[in-house]
Short mmCIF file of C-alpha atoms in Angstrom, two decimals:
data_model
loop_
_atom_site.label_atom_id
_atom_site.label_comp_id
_atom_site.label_asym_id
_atom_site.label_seq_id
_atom_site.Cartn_x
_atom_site.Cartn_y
_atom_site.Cartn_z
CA UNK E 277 164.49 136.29 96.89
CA UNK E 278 164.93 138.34 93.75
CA UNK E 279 166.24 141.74 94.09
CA UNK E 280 166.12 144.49 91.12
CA UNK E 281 167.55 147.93 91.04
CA UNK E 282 165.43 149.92 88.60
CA UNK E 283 166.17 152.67 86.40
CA UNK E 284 162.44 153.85 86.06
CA UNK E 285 159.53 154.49 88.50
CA UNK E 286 157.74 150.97 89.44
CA UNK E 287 154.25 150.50 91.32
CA UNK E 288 154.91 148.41 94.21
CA UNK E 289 151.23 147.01 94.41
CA UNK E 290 150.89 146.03 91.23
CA UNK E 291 154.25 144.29 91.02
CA UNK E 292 153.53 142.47 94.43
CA UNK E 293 150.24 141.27 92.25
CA UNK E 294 152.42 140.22 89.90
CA UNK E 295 154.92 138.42 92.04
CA UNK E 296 152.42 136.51 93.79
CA UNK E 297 150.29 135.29 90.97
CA UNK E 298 153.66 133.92 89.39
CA UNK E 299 152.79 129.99 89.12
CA UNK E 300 155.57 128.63 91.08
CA UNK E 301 154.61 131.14 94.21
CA UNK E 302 154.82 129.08 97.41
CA UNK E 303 150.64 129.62 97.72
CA UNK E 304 149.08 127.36 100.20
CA UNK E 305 151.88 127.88 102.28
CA UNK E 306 151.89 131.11 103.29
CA UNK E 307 150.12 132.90 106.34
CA UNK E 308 152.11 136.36 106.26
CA UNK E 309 153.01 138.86 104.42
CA UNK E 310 154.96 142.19 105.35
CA UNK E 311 155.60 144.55 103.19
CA UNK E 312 157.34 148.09 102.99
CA UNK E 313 157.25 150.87 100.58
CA UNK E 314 159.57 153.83 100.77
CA UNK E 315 158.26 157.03 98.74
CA UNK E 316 160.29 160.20 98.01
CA UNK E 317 158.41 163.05 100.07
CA UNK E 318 158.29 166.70 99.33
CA UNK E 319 159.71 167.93 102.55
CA UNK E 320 162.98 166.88 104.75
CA UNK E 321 164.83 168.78 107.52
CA UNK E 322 162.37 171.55 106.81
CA UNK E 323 162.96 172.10 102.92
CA UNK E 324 160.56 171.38 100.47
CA UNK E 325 162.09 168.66 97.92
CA UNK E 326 161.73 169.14 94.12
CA UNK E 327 163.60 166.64 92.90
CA UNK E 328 165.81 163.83 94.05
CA UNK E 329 168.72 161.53 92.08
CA UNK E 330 169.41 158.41 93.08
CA UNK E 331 173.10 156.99 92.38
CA UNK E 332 174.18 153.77 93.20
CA UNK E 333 177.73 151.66 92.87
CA UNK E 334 176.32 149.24 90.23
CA UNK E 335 177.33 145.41 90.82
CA UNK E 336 177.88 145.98 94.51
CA UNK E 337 174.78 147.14 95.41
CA UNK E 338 173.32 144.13 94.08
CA UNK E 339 175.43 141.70 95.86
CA UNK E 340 174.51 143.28 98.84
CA UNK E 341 170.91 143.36 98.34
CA UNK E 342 170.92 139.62 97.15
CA UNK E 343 173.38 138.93 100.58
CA UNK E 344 171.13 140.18 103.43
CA UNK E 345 168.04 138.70 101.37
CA UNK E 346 169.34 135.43 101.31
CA UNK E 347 170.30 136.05 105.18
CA UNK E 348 166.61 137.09 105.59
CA UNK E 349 165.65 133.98 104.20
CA UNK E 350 167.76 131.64 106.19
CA UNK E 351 167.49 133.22 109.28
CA UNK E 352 163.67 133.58 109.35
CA UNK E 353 162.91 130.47 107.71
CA UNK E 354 161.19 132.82 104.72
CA UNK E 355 158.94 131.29 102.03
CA UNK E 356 160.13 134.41 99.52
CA UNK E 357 161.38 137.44 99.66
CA UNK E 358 161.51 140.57 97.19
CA UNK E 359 163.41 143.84 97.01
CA UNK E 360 162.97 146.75 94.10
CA UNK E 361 165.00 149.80 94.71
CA UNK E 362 165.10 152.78 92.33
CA UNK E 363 167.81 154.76 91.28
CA UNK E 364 168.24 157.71 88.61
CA UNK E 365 165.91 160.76 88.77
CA UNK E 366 162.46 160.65 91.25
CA UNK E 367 159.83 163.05 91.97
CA UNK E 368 157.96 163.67 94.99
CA UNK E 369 155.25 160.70 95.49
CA UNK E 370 157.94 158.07 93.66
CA UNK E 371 158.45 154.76 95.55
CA UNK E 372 161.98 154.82 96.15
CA UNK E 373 162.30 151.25 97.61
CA UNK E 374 160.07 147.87 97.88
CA UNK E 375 161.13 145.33 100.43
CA UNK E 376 158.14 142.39 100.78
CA UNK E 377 158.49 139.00 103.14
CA UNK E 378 156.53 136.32 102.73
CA UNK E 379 156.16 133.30 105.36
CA UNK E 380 154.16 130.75 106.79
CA UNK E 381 153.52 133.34 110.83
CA UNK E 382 153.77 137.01 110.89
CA UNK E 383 156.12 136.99 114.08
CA UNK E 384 158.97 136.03 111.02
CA UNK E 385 157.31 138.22 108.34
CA UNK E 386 157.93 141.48 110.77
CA UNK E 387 160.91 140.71 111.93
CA UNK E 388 162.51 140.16 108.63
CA UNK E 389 161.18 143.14 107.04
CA UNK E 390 161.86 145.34 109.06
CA UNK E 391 165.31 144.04 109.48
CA UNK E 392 166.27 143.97 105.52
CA UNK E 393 165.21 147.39 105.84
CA UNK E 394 167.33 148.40 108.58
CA UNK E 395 170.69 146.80 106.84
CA UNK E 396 169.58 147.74 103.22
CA UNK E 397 169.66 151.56 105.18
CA UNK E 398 172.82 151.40 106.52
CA UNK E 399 174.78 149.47 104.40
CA UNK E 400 173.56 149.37 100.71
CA UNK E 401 175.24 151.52 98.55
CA UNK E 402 172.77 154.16 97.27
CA UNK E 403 173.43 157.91 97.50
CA UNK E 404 170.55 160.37 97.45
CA UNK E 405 170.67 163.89 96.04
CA UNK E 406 168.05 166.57 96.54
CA UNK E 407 167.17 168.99 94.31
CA UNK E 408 165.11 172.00 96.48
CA UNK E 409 162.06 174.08 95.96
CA UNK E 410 164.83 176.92 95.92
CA UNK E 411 166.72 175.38 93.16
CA UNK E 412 169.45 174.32 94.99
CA UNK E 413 170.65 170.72 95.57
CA UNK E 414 172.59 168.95 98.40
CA UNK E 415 173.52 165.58 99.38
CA UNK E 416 171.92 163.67 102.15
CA UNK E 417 174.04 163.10 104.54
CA UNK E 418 173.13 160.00 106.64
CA UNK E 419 169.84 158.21 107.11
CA UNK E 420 168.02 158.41 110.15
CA UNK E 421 168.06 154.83 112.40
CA UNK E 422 165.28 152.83 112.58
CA UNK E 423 165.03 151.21 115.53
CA UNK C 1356 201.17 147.09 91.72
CA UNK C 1357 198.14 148.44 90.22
CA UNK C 1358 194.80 149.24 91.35
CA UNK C 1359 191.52 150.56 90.01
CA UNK C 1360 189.94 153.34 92.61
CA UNK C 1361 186.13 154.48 92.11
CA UNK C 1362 184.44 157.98 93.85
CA UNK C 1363 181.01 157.94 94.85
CA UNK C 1364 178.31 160.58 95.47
CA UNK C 1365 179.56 163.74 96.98
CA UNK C 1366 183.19 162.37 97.33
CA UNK C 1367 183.07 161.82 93.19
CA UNK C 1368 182.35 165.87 93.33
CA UNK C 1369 185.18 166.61 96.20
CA UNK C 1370 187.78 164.25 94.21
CA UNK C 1371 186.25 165.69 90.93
CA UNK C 1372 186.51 162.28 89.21
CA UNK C 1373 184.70 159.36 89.01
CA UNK C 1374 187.67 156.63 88.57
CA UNK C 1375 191.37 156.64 88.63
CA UNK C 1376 194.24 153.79 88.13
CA UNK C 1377 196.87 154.64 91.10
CA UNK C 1378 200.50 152.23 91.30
CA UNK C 1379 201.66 151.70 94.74
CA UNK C 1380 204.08 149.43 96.00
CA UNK C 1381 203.06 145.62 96.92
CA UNK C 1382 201.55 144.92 100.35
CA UNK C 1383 200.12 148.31 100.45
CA UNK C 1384 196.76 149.16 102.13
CA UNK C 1385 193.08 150.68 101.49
CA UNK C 1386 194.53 153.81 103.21
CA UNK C 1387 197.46 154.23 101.03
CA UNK C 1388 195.52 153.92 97.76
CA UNK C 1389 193.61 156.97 99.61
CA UNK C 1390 196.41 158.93 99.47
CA UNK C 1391 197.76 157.57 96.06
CA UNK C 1392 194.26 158.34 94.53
CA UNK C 1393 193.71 161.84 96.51
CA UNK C 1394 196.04 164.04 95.55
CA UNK C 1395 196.96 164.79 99.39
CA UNK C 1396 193.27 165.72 100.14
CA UNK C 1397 192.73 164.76 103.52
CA UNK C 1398 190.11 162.22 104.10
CA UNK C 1399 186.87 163.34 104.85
CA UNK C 1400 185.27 162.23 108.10
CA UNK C 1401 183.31 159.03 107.63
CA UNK C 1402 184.22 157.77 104.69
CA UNK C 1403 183.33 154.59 103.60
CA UNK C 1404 185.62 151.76 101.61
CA UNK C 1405 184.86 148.86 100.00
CA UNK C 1406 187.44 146.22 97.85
CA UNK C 1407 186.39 144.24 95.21
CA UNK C 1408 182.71 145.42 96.41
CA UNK C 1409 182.73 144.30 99.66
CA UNK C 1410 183.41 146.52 102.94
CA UNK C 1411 186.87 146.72 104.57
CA UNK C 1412 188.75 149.22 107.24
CA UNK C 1413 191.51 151.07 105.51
CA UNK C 1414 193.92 149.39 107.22
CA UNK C 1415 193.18 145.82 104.58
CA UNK C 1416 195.08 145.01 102.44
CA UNK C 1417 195.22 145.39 98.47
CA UNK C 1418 196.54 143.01 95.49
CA UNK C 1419 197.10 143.67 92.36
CA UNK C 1420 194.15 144.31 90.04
CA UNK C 1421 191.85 145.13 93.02
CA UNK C 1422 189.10 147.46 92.52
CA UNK C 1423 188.73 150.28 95.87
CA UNK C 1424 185.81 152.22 96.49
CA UNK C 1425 185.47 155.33 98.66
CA UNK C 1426 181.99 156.90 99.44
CA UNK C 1427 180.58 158.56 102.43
CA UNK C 1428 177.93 157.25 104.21
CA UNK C 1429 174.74 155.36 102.20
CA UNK C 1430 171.35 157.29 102.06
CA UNK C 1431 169.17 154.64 100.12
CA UNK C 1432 165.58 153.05 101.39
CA UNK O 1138 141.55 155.84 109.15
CA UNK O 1139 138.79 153.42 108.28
CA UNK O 1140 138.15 149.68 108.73
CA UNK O 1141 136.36 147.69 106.94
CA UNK O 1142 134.47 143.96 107.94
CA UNK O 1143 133.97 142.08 103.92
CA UNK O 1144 131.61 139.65 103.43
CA UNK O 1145 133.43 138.37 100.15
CA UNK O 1146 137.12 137.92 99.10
CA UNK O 1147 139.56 141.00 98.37
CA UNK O 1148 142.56 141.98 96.49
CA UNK O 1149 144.83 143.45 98.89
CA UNK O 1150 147.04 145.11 96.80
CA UNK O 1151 144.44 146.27 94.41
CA UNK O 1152 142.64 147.56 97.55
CA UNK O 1153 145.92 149.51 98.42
CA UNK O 1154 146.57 150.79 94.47
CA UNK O 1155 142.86 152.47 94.74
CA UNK O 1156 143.10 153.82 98.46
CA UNK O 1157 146.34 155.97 97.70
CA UNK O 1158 145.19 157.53 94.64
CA UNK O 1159 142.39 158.98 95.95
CA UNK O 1160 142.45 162.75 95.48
CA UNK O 1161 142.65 163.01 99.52
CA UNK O 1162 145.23 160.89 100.39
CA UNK O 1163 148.19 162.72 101.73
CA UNK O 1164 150.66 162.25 99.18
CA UNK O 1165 153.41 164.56 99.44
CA UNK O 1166 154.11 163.91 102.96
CA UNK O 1167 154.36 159.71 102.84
CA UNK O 1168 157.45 158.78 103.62
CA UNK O 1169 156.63 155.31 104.52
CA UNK O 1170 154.45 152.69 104.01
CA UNK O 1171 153.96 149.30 105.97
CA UNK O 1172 151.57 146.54 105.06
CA UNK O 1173 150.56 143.18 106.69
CA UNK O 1174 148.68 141.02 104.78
CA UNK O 1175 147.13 137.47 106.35
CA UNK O 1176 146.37 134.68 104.45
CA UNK O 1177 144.64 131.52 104.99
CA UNK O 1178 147.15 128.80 104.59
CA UNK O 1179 146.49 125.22 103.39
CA UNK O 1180 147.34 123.76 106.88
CA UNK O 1181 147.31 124.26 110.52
CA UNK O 1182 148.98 122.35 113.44
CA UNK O 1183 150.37 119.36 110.76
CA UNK O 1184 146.71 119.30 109.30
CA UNK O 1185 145.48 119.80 105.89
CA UNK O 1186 142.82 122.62 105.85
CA UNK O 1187 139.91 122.67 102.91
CA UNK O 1188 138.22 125.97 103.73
CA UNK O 1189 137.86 128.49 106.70
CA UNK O 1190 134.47 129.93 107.81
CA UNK O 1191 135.28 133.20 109.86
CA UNK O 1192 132.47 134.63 112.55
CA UNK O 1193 132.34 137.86 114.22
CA UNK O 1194 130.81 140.12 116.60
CA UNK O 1195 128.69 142.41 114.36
CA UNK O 1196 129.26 146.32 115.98
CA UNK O 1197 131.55 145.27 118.83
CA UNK O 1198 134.46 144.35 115.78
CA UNK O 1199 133.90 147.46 113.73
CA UNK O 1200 133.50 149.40 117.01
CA UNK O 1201 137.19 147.92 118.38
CA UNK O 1202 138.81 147.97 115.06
CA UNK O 1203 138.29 151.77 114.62
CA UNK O 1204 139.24 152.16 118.51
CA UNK O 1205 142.73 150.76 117.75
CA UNK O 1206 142.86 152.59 114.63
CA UNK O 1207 142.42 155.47 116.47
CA UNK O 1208 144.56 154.75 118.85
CA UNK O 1209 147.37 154.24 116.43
CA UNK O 1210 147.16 157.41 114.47
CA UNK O 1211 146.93 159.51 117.59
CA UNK O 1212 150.28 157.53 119.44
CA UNK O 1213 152.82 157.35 116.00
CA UNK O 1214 151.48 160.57 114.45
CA UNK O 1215 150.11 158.25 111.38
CA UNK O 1216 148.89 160.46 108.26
CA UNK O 1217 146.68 157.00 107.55
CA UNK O 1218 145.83 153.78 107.89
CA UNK O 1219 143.35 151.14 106.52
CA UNK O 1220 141.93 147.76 108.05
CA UNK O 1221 140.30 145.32 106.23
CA UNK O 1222 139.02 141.97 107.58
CA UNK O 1223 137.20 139.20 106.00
CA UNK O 1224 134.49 136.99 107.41
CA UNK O 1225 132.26 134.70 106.49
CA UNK O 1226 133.70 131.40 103.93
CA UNK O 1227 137.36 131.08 103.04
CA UNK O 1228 139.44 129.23 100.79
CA UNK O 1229 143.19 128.36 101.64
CA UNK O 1230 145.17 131.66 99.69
CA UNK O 1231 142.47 134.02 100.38
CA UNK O 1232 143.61 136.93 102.24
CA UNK O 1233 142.10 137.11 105.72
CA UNK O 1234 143.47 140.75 106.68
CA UNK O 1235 145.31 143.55 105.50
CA UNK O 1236 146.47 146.39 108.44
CA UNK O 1237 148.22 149.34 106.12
CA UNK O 1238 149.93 152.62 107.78
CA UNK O 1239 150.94 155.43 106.27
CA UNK O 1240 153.73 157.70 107.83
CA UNK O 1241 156.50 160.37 107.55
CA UNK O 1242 158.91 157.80 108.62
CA UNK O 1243 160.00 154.07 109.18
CA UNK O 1244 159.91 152.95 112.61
CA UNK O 1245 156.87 154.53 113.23
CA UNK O 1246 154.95 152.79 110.34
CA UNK O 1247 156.75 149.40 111.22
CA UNK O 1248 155.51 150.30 115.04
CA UNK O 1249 152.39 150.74 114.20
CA UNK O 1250 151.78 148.10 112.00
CA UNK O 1251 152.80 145.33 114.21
CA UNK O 1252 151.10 146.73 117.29
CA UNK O 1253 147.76 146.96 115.37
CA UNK O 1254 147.98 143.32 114.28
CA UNK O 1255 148.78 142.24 117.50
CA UNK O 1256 145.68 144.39 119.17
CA UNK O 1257 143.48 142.81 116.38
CA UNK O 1258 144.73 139.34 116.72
CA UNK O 1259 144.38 139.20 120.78
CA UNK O 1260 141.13 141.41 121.46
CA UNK O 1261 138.74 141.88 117.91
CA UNK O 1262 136.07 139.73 118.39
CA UNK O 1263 136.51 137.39 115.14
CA UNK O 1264 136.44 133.65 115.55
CA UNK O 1265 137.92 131.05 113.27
CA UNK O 1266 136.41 127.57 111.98
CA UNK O 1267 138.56 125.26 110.21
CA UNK O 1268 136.89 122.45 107.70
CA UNK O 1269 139.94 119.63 107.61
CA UNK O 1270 140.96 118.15 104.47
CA UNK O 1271 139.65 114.67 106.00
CA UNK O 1272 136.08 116.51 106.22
CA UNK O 1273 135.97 116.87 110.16
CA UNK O 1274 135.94 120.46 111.58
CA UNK O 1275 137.09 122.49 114.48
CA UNK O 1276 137.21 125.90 116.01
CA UNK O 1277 140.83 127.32 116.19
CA UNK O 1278 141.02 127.88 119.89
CA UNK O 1279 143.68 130.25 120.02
CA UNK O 1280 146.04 132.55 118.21
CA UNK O 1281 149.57 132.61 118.52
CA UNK O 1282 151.54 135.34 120.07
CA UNK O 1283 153.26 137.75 118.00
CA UNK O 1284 156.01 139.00 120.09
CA UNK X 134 115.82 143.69 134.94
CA UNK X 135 116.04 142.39 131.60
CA UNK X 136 119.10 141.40 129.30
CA UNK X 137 120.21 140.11 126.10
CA UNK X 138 122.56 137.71 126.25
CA UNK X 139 125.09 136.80 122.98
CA UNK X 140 126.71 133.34 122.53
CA UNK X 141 129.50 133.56 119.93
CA UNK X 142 131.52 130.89 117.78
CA UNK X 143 131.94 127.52 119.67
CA UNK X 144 130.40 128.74 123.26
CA UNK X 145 127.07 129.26 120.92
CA UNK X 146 127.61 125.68 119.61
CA UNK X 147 127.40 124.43 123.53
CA UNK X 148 124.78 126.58 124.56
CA UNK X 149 122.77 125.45 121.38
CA UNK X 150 122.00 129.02 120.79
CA UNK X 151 123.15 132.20 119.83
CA UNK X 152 120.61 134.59 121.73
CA UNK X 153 118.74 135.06 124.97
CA UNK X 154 117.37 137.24 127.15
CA UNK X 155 117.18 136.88 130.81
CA UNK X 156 115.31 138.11 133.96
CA UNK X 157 117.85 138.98 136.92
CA UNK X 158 117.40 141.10 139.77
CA UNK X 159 118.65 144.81 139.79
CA UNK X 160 122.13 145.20 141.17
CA UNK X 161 123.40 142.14 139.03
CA UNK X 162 126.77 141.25 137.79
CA UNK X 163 127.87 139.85 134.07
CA UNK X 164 128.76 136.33 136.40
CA UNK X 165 125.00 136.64 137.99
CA UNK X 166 123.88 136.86 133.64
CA UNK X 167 125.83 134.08 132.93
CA UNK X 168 123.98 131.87 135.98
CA UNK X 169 120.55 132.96 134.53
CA UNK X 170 121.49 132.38 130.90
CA UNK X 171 123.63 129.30 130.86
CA UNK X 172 120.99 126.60 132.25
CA UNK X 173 123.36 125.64 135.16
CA UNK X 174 126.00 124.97 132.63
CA UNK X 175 129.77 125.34 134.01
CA UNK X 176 131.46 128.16 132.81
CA UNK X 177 134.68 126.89 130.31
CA UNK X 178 138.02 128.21 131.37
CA UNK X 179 138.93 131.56 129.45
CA UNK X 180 135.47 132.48 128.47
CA UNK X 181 134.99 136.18 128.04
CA UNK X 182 132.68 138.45 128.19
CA UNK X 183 131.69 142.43 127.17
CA UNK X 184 128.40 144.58 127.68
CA UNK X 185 127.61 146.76 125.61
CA UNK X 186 130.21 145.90 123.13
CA UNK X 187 132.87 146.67 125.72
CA UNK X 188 135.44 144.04 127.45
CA UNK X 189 134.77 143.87 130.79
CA UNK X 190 135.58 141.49 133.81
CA UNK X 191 132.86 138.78 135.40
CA UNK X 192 132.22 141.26 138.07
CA UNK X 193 131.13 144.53 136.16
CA UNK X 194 127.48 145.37 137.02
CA UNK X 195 124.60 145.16 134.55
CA UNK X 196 121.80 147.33 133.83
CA UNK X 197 118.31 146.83 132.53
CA UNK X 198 118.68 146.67 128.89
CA UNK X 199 122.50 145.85 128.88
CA UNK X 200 123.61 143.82 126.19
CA UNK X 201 125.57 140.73 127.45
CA UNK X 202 128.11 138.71 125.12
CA UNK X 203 129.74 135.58 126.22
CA UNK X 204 132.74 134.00 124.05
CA UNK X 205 135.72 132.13 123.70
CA UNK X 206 139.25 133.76 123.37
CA UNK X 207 139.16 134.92 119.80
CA UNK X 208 140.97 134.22 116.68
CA UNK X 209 140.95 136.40 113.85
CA UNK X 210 143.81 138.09 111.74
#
């Protein structure tokens, strides 16, 4: 259940290869795993994106993240969870945010990921900033829902 | 009373600051350390608030010491 | 788009890390990324399992997995998507499958992920033997439903 | 007409064999292939079948040269 905001780019595969091969990884145990990446693209509503700056409201955003991730884990019965979101300056192609489940049937694994990604979307506080093509820059303005 | 008020995101450009330290009388609420902290700028539509880091309506309440946080709505993920 | 039937054990996320950097993948425009990953576990209905040996339909499997791969790009609008299954002799912790999709957005990569698994656990012709840890063995007669 | 029949995982196990091929007469169905092919064994509950590679129901018709697969519900992933 460890979550990490992170200041520079990450590579979600290789840090899920890391997780996993950690020697107190629940191993024989688990039967599913569900992962999702989030990458900054170089288009939205029509404009081609730059640039993008991530801000966040530090200390909260972490005890939010570690909240619904322990939630996850009750709720779903989870063997481990993990959740990596960037903040600072991205560029197109950067993973923005990691959010991986693991647990013993995948009914459990999907449901939980795609649930800590619904409330880490609507509730965590991260605010994104786009830098255009153009040179200009604007605020997004709400996430799209999910579900 | 005292209370320390934080601006995120494109409300920390409206507000043009980033903190502030407002007084206000005891048993106030989230909504009047708005207008203690906004210099009679109305609130923008959808504005979030959070004390002490977790979410409230502006109607809570505030103590002494509290820490308030306005933002508009989250765009991580 | 492709699938994949392995004879021998895989990295999943290594397999991931190499598919996306190839020069053709469509970078720019991936907003989202969902990944399943199946393991073998180390029991199964309160038993202890020592090793899986996984049989398939040779044609008719590769033949249905790129039918529902198909089927998936064409109904979410996918930019990509990758299935790899194992067969042959497992041991508990080796990944059985990994379904990854590659879209603009969220819900349809989470949409499309699921509904893949769930085609390829109820219909691809794979078939599951499990040796027990007391040395008897037995065909896994069914899977368990994902919704 | 000829066929080649398929037995897969455990339903090749009770067959004692994972290949055939069978004589039927023209204007056959995949349940008249399992009669030839299965030695006047009963047919388990939820066995299935495809020809050609294909899913198809006990009644489908088969054709001179048809490849016929017979298996238990299946359990990959």
């Amino acid at each position: 259940m460890p979550v990490e905001v992170l200041e520079s780019p990450f590579n979600p595969w290789q840090r899920l290869q890391d997780y996993e091969t950690r020697p107190e990884a629940p191993h024989g145990r688990i039967g599913a795993t569900a992962v999702f990446v989030g990458t900054m693209r170089d288009f939205n509503l029509d404009d081609g994106v730059a640039a993008m700056t991530l801000e966040h409201y530090p200390g909260m955003t972490e005890g939010y993240l570690e909240r619904i991730s322990a939630e996850a884990d009750a709720r779903w019965g989870l063997l481990d969870s993990l959740i990596l979101h960037r903040v600072g300056r991205l560029a197109p192609q950067d993973p923005i945010v990691l959010v991986a489940v693991w647990s013993s049937h995948r009914r459990e694994a999907f449901e939980a990921c795609r649930w800590l990604m619904e409330e880490l979307k609507s509730k965590a506080p991260f605010w994104k900033r786009e830098t255009l093509t153009d040179g200009s820059a604007r605020w997004v303005e709400e996430n799209t829902r999910g579900y | 009373m005292w209370v320390k008020v934080k601006f995120f995101a494109s409300l920390r450009e409206l507000m043009n600051r980033a903190d502030a330290r407002v007084e206000l009388p005891e048993g106030g609420s989230v909504e009047d350390v708005w207008l203690a902290a906004s210099d009679g700028r109305e609130k923008p539509a959808n504005v979030l608030a959070a004390v002490n880091m977790e979410y409230v309506d502006f109607s809570a309440p505030v103590r002494d010491g509290d820490e308030v946080a306005f933002f508009p709505p989250v765009t991580g993920g």
